[in-house]
């Protein structure tokens, strides 16, 4: 894979160049190779606010995770194993604020967790293709997972509610849809996700606010 600084030299943009400078000329994507763990996190983030997703993750890990290994603070836990995810009863998902479609997606991924973690050692494109065959997992979830588990620095989270506008206002000064975002990001392949991350962490122009933020929903009331 080419170096991002070379890609940026070939397609310079002041927003990305300044963000790259502020990052010290480096912006690394993790490669945990624990693809199932990252899929479960990304599924919880589907179609909800970040506050809702973090609350659900926290409650499920506290209840069904395992004690953190090694010297660790009392009560610290790590994510549930696939078998533990599959054993969570429906009412506990509901108490954690996770709707039926998301719990089905996590369960589907948990049944093939070993295969997913094997895929994490191969090409990103293969992992994305397999992930998108699982019920409840589409391009957005697959991209988010491989970014975190496989250093998928070119995996664009297509289907995100806010991302096209964030990229559009930062790089071209206007709203974009998914197709427009992909067109604007094309010069930065194979580092399109890295370019997006630079937009997010840098001093880029943000979309104008037209109303209040979405209020978190409490699925426990449904």
XYZ file of N, CA and C in Angstrom:
666
model
N 0.844 -1.194 0.000
C 0.000 0.000 0.000
C 0.881 1.246 0.000
N 0.495 2.223 -0.789
C 1.281 3.442 -0.888
C 1.194 4.245 0.401
N 2.173 5.108 0.591
C 2.203 5.969 1.755
C 1.217 7.111 1.576
N 0.480 7.460 2.661
C -0.544 8.486 2.528
C 0.054 9.846 2.202
N 1.247 10.125 2.692
C 1.853 11.426 2.390
C 2.057 11.584 0.887
N 2.396 10.478 0.196
C 2.533 10.544 -1.253
C 1.206 10.780 -1.944
N 0.143 10.141 -1.425
C -1.196 10.363 -1.976
C -1.605 11.814 -1.767
N -1.304 12.355 -0.615
C -1.662 13.741 -0.316
C -0.862 14.716 -1.179
N 0.372 14.375 -1.495
C 1.161 15.220 -2.385
C 0.563 15.226 -3.788
N 0.027 14.071 -4.214
C -0.552 13.975 -5.557
C -1.913 14.649 -5.641
N -2.650 14.696 -4.527
C -3.973 15.328 -4.504
C -4.059 16.225 -3.278
N -3.330 17.344 -3.279
C -3.275 18.191 -2.077
C -4.617 18.860 -1.773
N -4.872 19.013 -0.495
C -6.051 19.745 -0.034
C -5.666 20.417 1.274
N -5.941 21.709 1.437
C -5.478 22.412 2.639
C -6.019 21.836 3.935
N -7.269 21.364 3.935
C -7.854 20.794 5.154
C -7.110 19.536 5.559
N -6.871 18.644 4.599
C -6.188 17.396 4.907
C -4.722 17.636 5.244
N -4.102 18.555 4.532
C -2.687 18.840 4.795
C -2.485 19.395 6.196
N -3.377 20.285 6.628
C -3.263 20.855 7.962
C -3.536 19.796 9.037
N -4.546 18.954 8.806
C -4.836 17.892 9.760
C -3.681 16.901 9.837
N -3.070 16.606 8.697
C -1.906 15.707 8.667
C -0.749 16.309 9.451
N -0.562 17.615 9.317
C 0.501 18.290 10.057
C 0.223 18.231 11.552
N -1.026 18.481 11.955
C -1.372 18.459 13.366
C -1.228 17.059 13.971
N -1.385 16.039 13.143
C -1.204 14.656 13.606
C 0.252 14.238 13.610
N 1.142 15.157 13.277
C 2.557 14.827 13.281
C 2.981 13.969 12.117
N 2.218 14.022 11.028
C 2.578 13.227 9.858
C 2.322 11.747 10.043
N 1.378 11.389 10.908
C 1.066 9.985 11.124
C -0.346 9.803 11.641
N -1.062 8.853 11.080
C -2.414 8.547 11.529
C -2.628 7.055 11.303
N -2.496 6.293 12.360
C -2.511 4.840 12.239
C -3.904 4.274 12.512
N -4.244 3.222 11.769
C -5.459 2.467 12.016
C -5.084 1.181 12.750
N -5.875 0.766 13.734
C -5.520 -0.438 14.491
C -5.703 -1.706 13.654
N -5.065 -2.773 14.085
C -5.209 -4.078 13.446
C -5.232 -5.133 14.543
N -6.312 -5.186 15.302
C -6.422 -6.126 16.403
C -6.556 -7.558 15.922
N -7.042 -7.748 14.691
C -7.339 -9.058 14.100
C -8.476 -9.770 14.826
N -9.153 -9.083 15.711
C -10.311 -9.639 16.416
C -11.570 -9.102 15.733
N -11.863 -9.672 14.570
C -12.910 -9.103 13.726
C -14.288 -9.242 14.360
N -14.582 -10.388 14.957
C -15.907 -10.541 15.557
C -16.158 -9.496 16.638
N -15.162 -9.238 17.487
C -15.345 -8.237 18.545
C -15.730 -6.883 17.960
N -15.075 -6.507 16.878
C -15.362 -5.206 16.280
C -16.693 -5.198 15.532
N -17.091 -6.347 14.991
C -18.413 -6.439 14.366
C -19.497 -6.220 15.416
N -19.346 -6.835 16.583
C -20.362 -6.677 17.617
C -20.481 -5.224 18.062
N -19.348 -4.531 18.159
C -19.392 -3.108 18.519
C -20.090 -2.309 17.428
N -19.724 -2.548 16.165
C -20.306 -1.786 15.057
C -21.806 -2.030 14.935
N -22.240 -3.265 15.166
C -23.682 -3.552 15.095
C -24.435 -2.750 16.145
N -23.893 -2.668 17.351
C -24.556 -1.890 18.397
C -24.669 -0.416 18.023
N -23.812 0.057 17.123
C -23.825 1.460 16.710
C -24.787 1.730 15.555
N -25.432 0.691 15.039
C -26.336 0.870 13.900
C -27.561 1.695 14.288
N -27.794 2.773 13.550
C -29.058 3.528 13.601
C -29.415 4.043 14.991
N -28.412 4.275 15.839
C -28.667 4.878 17.140
C -27.613 5.947 17.384
N -27.823 6.746 18.394
C -26.825 7.741 18.758
C -25.636 7.069 19.437
N -24.517 7.771 19.476
C -23.350 7.234 20.155
C -23.609 6.979 21.629
N -24.409 7.830 22.256
C -24.737 7.648 23.671
C -25.459 6.325 23.882
N -26.439 6.033 23.003
C -27.177 4.774 23.119
C -26.261 3.574 22.926
N -25.400 3.639 21.907
C -24.524 2.509 21.610
C -23.567 2.237 22.764
N -22.983 3.285 23.311
C -22.044 3.096 24.422
C -22.743 2.552 25.661
N -23.958 3.017 25.899
C -24.703 2.508 27.053
C -24.986 1.017 26.901
N -25.427 0.606 25.707
C -25.719 -0.808 25.473
C -24.462 -1.655 25.623
N -23.351 -1.179 25.038
C -22.094 -1.923 25.133
C -21.663 -2.064 26.591
N -21.728 -0.970 27.329
C -21.302 -0.990 28.719
C -22.132 -1.984 29.537
N -23.433 -1.966 29.379
C -24.283 -2.835 30.175
C -24.088 -4.303 29.813
N -23.928 -4.598 28.522
C -23.747 -5.985 28.110
C -22.389 -6.532 28.551
N -21.360 -5.708 28.466
C -20.035 -6.159 28.891
C -19.995 -6.361 30.404
N -20.588 -5.457 31.145
C -20.608 -5.605 32.605
C -21.335 -6.881 33.033
N -22.438 -7.197 32.350
C -23.245 -8.343 32.764
C -22.705 -9.670 32.233
N -22.187 -9.668 31.016
C -21.887 -10.938 30.360
C -20.432 -11.071 29.905
N -19.621 -10.052 30.143
C -18.218 -10.153 29.803
C -17.444 -10.964 30.824
N -16.153 -11.105 30.575
C -15.269 -11.850 31.469
C -14.354 -10.883 32.207
N -13.901 -11.255 33.395
C -12.964 -10.377 34.117
C -11.720 -10.103 33.278
N -11.255 -8.881 33.300
C -10.069 -8.511 32.531
C -8.854 -9.269 33.055
N -8.002 -9.800 32.165
C -6.843 -10.561 32.625
C -5.745 -9.653 33.176
N -4.832 -10.284 33.910
C -3.676 -9.552 34.416
C -4.045 -8.594 35.530
N -3.105 -7.807 36.018
C -3.435 -6.773 37.009
C -4.410 -5.772 36.391
N -5.580 -5.653 36.966
C -6.609 -4.767 36.418
C -7.469 -4.247 37.550
N -8.075 -3.071 37.375
C -8.965 -2.544 38.406
C -10.116 -3.498 38.686
N -10.570 -3.511 39.901
C -11.684 -4.356 40.290
C -12.925 -4.016 39.474
N -13.575 -5.050 38.946
C -14.785 -4.847 38.166
C -14.561 -4.642 36.682
N -13.312 -4.487 36.237
C -13.058 -4.305 34.814
C -13.344 -5.606 34.064
N -14.011 -5.499 32.937
C -14.396 -6.679 32.164
C -14.005 -6.503 30.703
N -13.877 -7.626 30.014
C -13.636 -7.623 28.578
C -14.880 -8.145 27.880
N -14.944 -7.963 26.587
C -16.137 -8.307 25.815
C -16.507 -9.776 25.972
N -17.792 -10.089 25.902
C -18.212 -11.495 25.982
C -17.611 -12.322 24.841
N -17.386 -13.590 25.102
C -16.996 -14.522 24.057
C -18.209 -14.810 23.174
N -17.990 -15.319 21.955
C -19.140 -15.597 21.078
C -20.213 -16.462 21.725
N -19.804 -17.508 22.443
C -20.798 -18.369 23.101
C -21.599 -17.590 24.142
N -20.954 -16.623 24.788
C -21.658 -15.811 25.785
C -22.676 -14.893 25.130
N -22.316 -14.318 23.963
C -23.275 -13.505 23.228
C -24.515 -14.338 22.871
N -24.273 -15.573 22.406
C -25.388 -16.416 21.978
C -26.277 -16.818 23.149
N -25.732 -16.828 24.346
C -26.502 -17.255 25.522
C -27.296 -16.127 26.164
N -27.125 -14.901 25.716
C -27.853 -13.779 26.328
C -29.336 -13.908 25.998
N -30.209 -13.962 26.997
C -31.652 -14.080 26.720
C -32.239 -12.786 26.182
N -33.368 -12.915 25.525
C -33.974 -11.762 24.860
C -34.233 -10.608 25.816
N -34.683 -10.918 27.028
C -35.038 -9.813 27.936
C -33.807 -9.023 28.386
N -32.648 -9.679 28.395
C -31.436 -8.950 28.761
C -31.004 -8.020 27.627
N -31.163 -8.449 26.385
C -30.910 -7.531 25.267
C -31.829 -6.310 25.388
N -33.084 -6.583 25.702
C -34.052 -5.493 25.808
C -33.671 -4.534 26.929
N -33.247 -5.068 28.070
C -32.830 -4.220 29.189
C -31.624 -3.371 28.825
N -30.772 -3.879 27.926
C -29.596 -3.128 27.489
C -29.918 -2.168 26.344
N -31.181 -2.117 25.921
C -31.576 -1.170 24.885
C -31.243 -1.594 23.474
N -31.124 -2.924 23.242
C -30.758 -3.415 21.912
C -31.995 -4.009 21.252
N -32.389 -3.475 20.091
C -33.589 -3.932 19.402
C -33.358 -5.276 18.719
N -34.418 -5.849 18.185
C -34.383 -7.199 17.636
C -33.422 -7.326 16.454
N -33.402 -6.354 15.553
C -32.551 -6.480 14.369
C -31.073 -6.494 14.735
N -30.674 -5.700 15.715
C -29.263 -5.675 16.105
C -28.869 -6.932 16.876
N -29.735 -7.418 17.731
C -29.374 -8.642 18.458
C -29.284 -9.827 17.498
N -30.144 -9.869 16.464
C -30.053 -10.933 15.468
C -28.745 -10.854 14.691
N -28.310 -9.640 14.375
C -27.058 -9.486 13.624
C -25.863 -9.954 14.449
N -25.829 -9.610 15.729
C -24.722 -10.046 16.581
C -24.741 -11.559 16.736
N -25.914 -12.129 16.903
C -26.005 -13.583 17.024
C -25.542 -14.275 15.743
N -25.928 -13.726 14.593
C -25.491 -14.323 13.328
C -23.976 -14.286 13.203
N -23.371 -13.170 13.594
C -21.909 -13.068 13.538
C -21.252 -13.987 14.557
N -21.868 -14.141 15.723
C -21.282 -14.985 16.766
C -21.222 -16.445 16.349
N -22.165 -16.885 15.530
C -22.162 -18.285 15.095
C -20.998 -18.592 14.166
N -20.412 -17.580 13.543
C -19.275 -17.797 12.633
C -18.070 -16.979 13.099
N -17.973 -16.718 14.399
C -16.931 -15.839 14.928
C -15.535 -16.352 14.603
N -15.314 -17.653 14.707
C -13.980 -18.196 14.422
C -13.596 -17.948 12.976
N -14.546 -18.118 12.078
C -14.287 -17.847 10.656
C -13.982 -16.370 10.431
N -14.686 -15.485 11.099
C -14.431 -14.053 10.945
C -13.020 -13.695 11.407
N -12.600 -14.246 12.529
C -11.259 -13.929 13.025
C -10.173 -14.508 12.124
N -10.460 -15.593 11.412
C -9.528 -16.100 10.410
C -9.431 -15.130 9.229
N -10.589 -14.612 8.817
C -10.606 -13.654 7.707
C -9.815 -12.399 8.028
N -9.713 -12.066 9.307
C -9.012 -10.846 9.712
C -7.529 -10.897 9.398
N -7.016 -12.053 9.057
C -5.603 -12.195 8.699
C -5.395 -12.195 7.187
N -6.457 -11.992 6.427
C -6.361 -11.983 4.972
C -6.707 -10.621 4.399
N -7.028 -10.567 3.105
C -7.357 -9.290 2.459
C -8.643 -8.674 3.024
N -8.637 -7.369 3.149
C -9.806 -6.658 3.663
C -11.025 -6.891 2.791
N -10.834 -6.912 1.473
C -11.968 -7.050 0.559
C -12.693 -8.367 0.785
N -11.975 -9.431 1.113
C -12.618 -10.722 1.388
C -13.446 -10.655 2.660
N -12.906 -10.011 3.682
C -13.643 -9.889 4.939
C -14.928 -9.096 4.742
N -14.855 -8.010 4.000
C -16.045 -7.198 3.744
C -17.090 -8.008 2.985
N -16.652 -8.753 2.000
C -17.585 -9.550 1.192
C -18.319 -10.564 2.065
N -17.595 -11.272 2.926
C -18.225 -12.272 3.782
C -19.138 -11.615 4.812
N -18.689 -10.527 5.409
C -19.510 -9.848 6.414
C -20.857 -9.422 5.828
N -20.843 -8.955 4.588
C -22.077 -8.458 3.976
C -23.046 -9.579 3.596
N -22.629 -10.839 3.743
C -23.559 -11.951 3.534
C -24.311 -12.313 4.804
N -23.897 -11.763 5.947
C -24.550 -12.085 7.212
C -25.798 -11.229 7.406
N -26.854 -11.786 7.967
C -28.075 -11.008 8.197
C -27.814 -9.806 9.096
N -28.324 -8.659 8.668
C -28.219 -7.458 9.476
C -26.893 -6.731 9.384
N -25.989 -7.193 8.517
C -24.694 -6.538 8.358
C -24.545 -6.096 6.901
N -24.347 -4.796 6.713
C -24.200 -4.232 5.390
C -22.886 -3.500 5.240
N -22.751 -2.710 4.183
C -21.476 -2.037 3.915
C -20.992 -1.142 5.043
N -21.903 -0.435 5.711
C -21.471 0.473 6.789
C -20.850 -0.318 7.933
N -21.567 -1.332 8.406
C -21.073 -2.128 9.532
C -19.769 -2.828 9.174
N -19.701 -3.389 7.966
C -18.490 -4.085 7.538
C -17.306 -3.132 7.496
N -17.513 -1.934 6.960
C -16.421 -0.963 6.880
C -15.944 -0.549 8.259
N -16.872 -0.270 9.156
C -16.487 0.119 10.509
C -15.676 -0.985 11.189
N -16.072 -2.230 10.985
C -15.381 -3.340 11.640
C -13.975 -3.531 11.091
N -13.807 -3.498 9.768
C -12.469 -3.754 9.213
C -11.535 -2.568 9.446
N -12.084 -1.364 9.576
C -11.230 -0.230 9.939
C -10.545 -0.485 11.270
N -11.258 -1.053 12.208
C -10.756 -1.215 13.572
C -9.990 -2.518 13.768
N -10.381 -3.564 13.046
C -9.777 -4.881 13.272
C -8.691 -5.223 12.267
N -8.701 -4.580 11.081
C -7.795 -4.995 10.010
C -7.025 -3.825 9.401
N -7.009 -2.703 10.095
C -6.341 -1.514 9.560
C -6.872 -1.175 8.174
N -8.205 -1.241 8.040
C -8.837 -1.003 6.737
C -8.888 0.475 6.409
N -7.759 1.040 6.049
C -7.652 2.485 5.843
C -8.293 2.961 4.551
N -8.812 2.038 3.733
C -9.519 2.458 2.516
C -10.999 2.088 2.573
N -11.460 1.544 3.696
C -12.849 1.105 3.831
C -13.717 2.299 4.213
N -14.573 2.727 3.296
C -15.424 3.901 3.512
C -16.769 3.450 4.075
N -17.218 4.102 5.121
C -18.473 3.734 5.777
C -19.657 4.312 5.015
N -19.967 3.699 3.884
C -21.093 4.131 3.061
C -22.396 3.817 3.780
N -23.321 4.761 3.784
C -24.588 4.597 4.469
C -24.667 5.325 5.799
N -23.613 6.043 6.157
C -23.611 6.796 7.400
C -24.516 8.020 7.268
N -25.258 8.322 8.325
C -26.218 9.430 8.272
C -25.525 10.776 8.122
N -24.421 10.975 8.817
C -23.758 12.275 8.843
C -22.531 12.379 7.931
N -21.866 11.265 7.666
C -20.538 11.307 7.062
C -20.467 12.025 5.719
N -21.382 11.795 4.770
C -21.263 12.511 3.490
C -21.252 14.028 3.645
N -22.082 14.531 4.552
C -22.111 15.980 4.749
C -20.857 16.487 5.449
N -20.338 15.711 6.397
C -19.100 16.103 7.062
C -17.970 16.210 6.050
N -17.839 15.189 5.207
C -16.796 15.203 4.176
C -17.063 16.311 3.157
N -18.316 16.468 2.768
C -18.651 17.469 1.761
C -18.335 18.883 2.199
N -18.761 19.247 3.414
C -18.503 20.607 3.883
C -17.018 20.855 4.109
N -16.295 19.818 4.512
C -14.861 19.995 4.772
C -14.055 20.126 3.486
N -14.380 19.317 2.476
C -13.516 19.247 1.296
C -14.017 20.046 0.094
N -15.346 20.222 -0.016
C -15.857 20.978 -1.169
C -16.836 22.075 -0.780
N -17.136 22.220 0.518
C -17.975 23.311 0.979
C -19.441 23.177 0.692
N -19.948 21.946 0.575
C -21.376 21.759 0.315
C -21.795 20.342 0.729
N -23.124 20.132 0.722
C -23.659 18.824 1.072
C -23.319 17.795 -0.003
N -23.180 16.561 0.404
C -22.955 15.457 -0.524
C -23.817 14.265 -0.112
N -24.100 13.405 -1.092
C -24.658 12.099 -0.773
C -23.528 11.077 -0.834
N -23.844 9.798 -0.674
C -22.796 8.783 -0.658
C -22.003 8.762 -1.961
N -22.708 8.862 -3.093
C -22.019 8.833 -4.382
C -21.090 10.030 -4.531
N -21.562 11.195 -4.116
C -20.713 12.382 -4.187
C -19.514 12.278 -3.273
N -19.709 11.715 -2.084
C -18.600 11.531 -1.161
C -17.540 10.614 -1.757
N -17.960 9.508 -2.360
C -17.004 8.579 -2.959
C -16.236 9.239 -4.101
N -16.920 10.090 -4.852
C -16.248 10.796 -5.947
C -15.181 11.755 -5.407
N -15.517 12.484 -4.354
C -14.567 13.431 -3.774
C -13.376 12.704 -3.152
N -13.632 11.532 -2.590
C -12.567 10.789 -1.917
C -11.713 9.948 -2.867
N -12.159 9.781 -4.094
C -11.457 8.891 -5.023
C -9.961 9.182 -5.151
N -9.527 10.454 -5.204
C -8.075 10.703 -5.340
C -7.243 10.209 -4.158
N -7.894 9.902 -3.031
C -7.139 9.529 -1.839
C -7.065 8.009 -1.631
N -7.590 7.236 -2.567
C -7.422 5.782 -2.506
C -5.931 5.452 -2.639
N -5.443 4.452 -1.930
C -6.113 3.498 -1.033
C -6.113 3.937 0.436
N -6.372 5.212 0.674
C -6.387 5.736 2.048
C -7.641 6.584 2.281
N -8.769 6.187 1.688
C -9.956 7.035 1.789
C -10.475 7.138 3.227
N -10.450 6.039 3.964
C -10.887 6.111 5.366
C -9.933 6.953 6.201
N -8.661 6.925 5.863
C -7.688 7.768 6.571
C -7.974 9.246 6.270
N -8.337 9.560 5.029
C -8.699 10.937 4.689
C -9.927 11.385 5.489
N -10.891 10.485 5.630
C -12.081 10.807 6.422
C -11.703 11.074 7.875
N -10.843 10.231 8.416
C -10.436 10.408 9.804
C -9.723 11.744 10.003
N -8.938 12.158 9.020
C -8.270 13.460 9.106
C -9.294 14.590 9.128
N -10.345 14.445 8.324
C -11.418 15.444 8.349
C -12.036 15.516 9.738
N -12.238 14.346 10.360
C -12.911 14.292 11.656
C -12.050 14.858 12.784
N -10.744 14.647 12.717
C -9.887 15.095 13.816
C -9.286 16.471 13.580
N -9.340 16.959 12.349
C -8.722 18.230 12.020
C -9.663 19.409 12.195
N -9.156 20.609 11.918
C -9.955 21.830 12.097
C -10.813 22.152 10.871
N -11.522 21.148 10.363
C -12.293 21.339 9.140
C -13.621 22.039 9.425
N -14.185 22.647 8.389
C -15.508 23.259 8.490
C -16.547 22.163 8.701
N -17.477 22.388 9.624
C -18.525 21.419 9.912
C -19.823 21.820 9.228
N -20.709 20.840 8.955
C -22.012 21.189 8.372
C -22.788 22.116 9.293
N -23.519 23.076 8.736
C -24.331 23.956 9.585
C -25.433 23.169 10.278
N -25.703 23.514 11.513
C -26.751 22.835 12.269
C -28.110 23.436 11.916
N -29.076 22.560 11.636
C -30.420 23.002 11.278
C -31.442 22.720 12.365
N -31.004 22.080 13.440
C -31.932 21.744 14.503
C -31.200 21.075 15.648
N -31.926 20.673 16.674
C -31.290 20.033 17.824
C -30.773 18.642 17.471
N -29.866 18.143 18.282
C -29.369 16.787 18.113
C -30.498 15.782 18.334
N -30.337 14.590 17.738
C -31.295 13.532 18.001
C -31.241 13.136 19.474
N -32.400 12.945 20.056
C -32.457 12.508 21.447
C -32.306 10.990 21.499
N -31.513 10.488 22.437
C -31.405 9.033 22.591
C -32.767 8.413 22.891
N -33.010 7.244 22.276
C -34.246 6.510 22.545
C -33.961 5.430 23.593
N -34.927 5.190 24.426
C -34.776 4.155 25.441
C -35.639 2.974 25.026
N -35.020 1.956 24.409
C -35.765 0.807 23.927
C -36.407 0.007 25.068
N -35.935 0.233 26.288
C -36.524 -0.481 27.399
C -37.967 -0.063 27.644
N -38.372 1.077 27.063
C -39.739 1.544 27.232
C -40.669 0.993 26.150
N -40.110 0.334 25.124
C -40.925 -0.156 24.017
C -41.547 -1.496 24.366
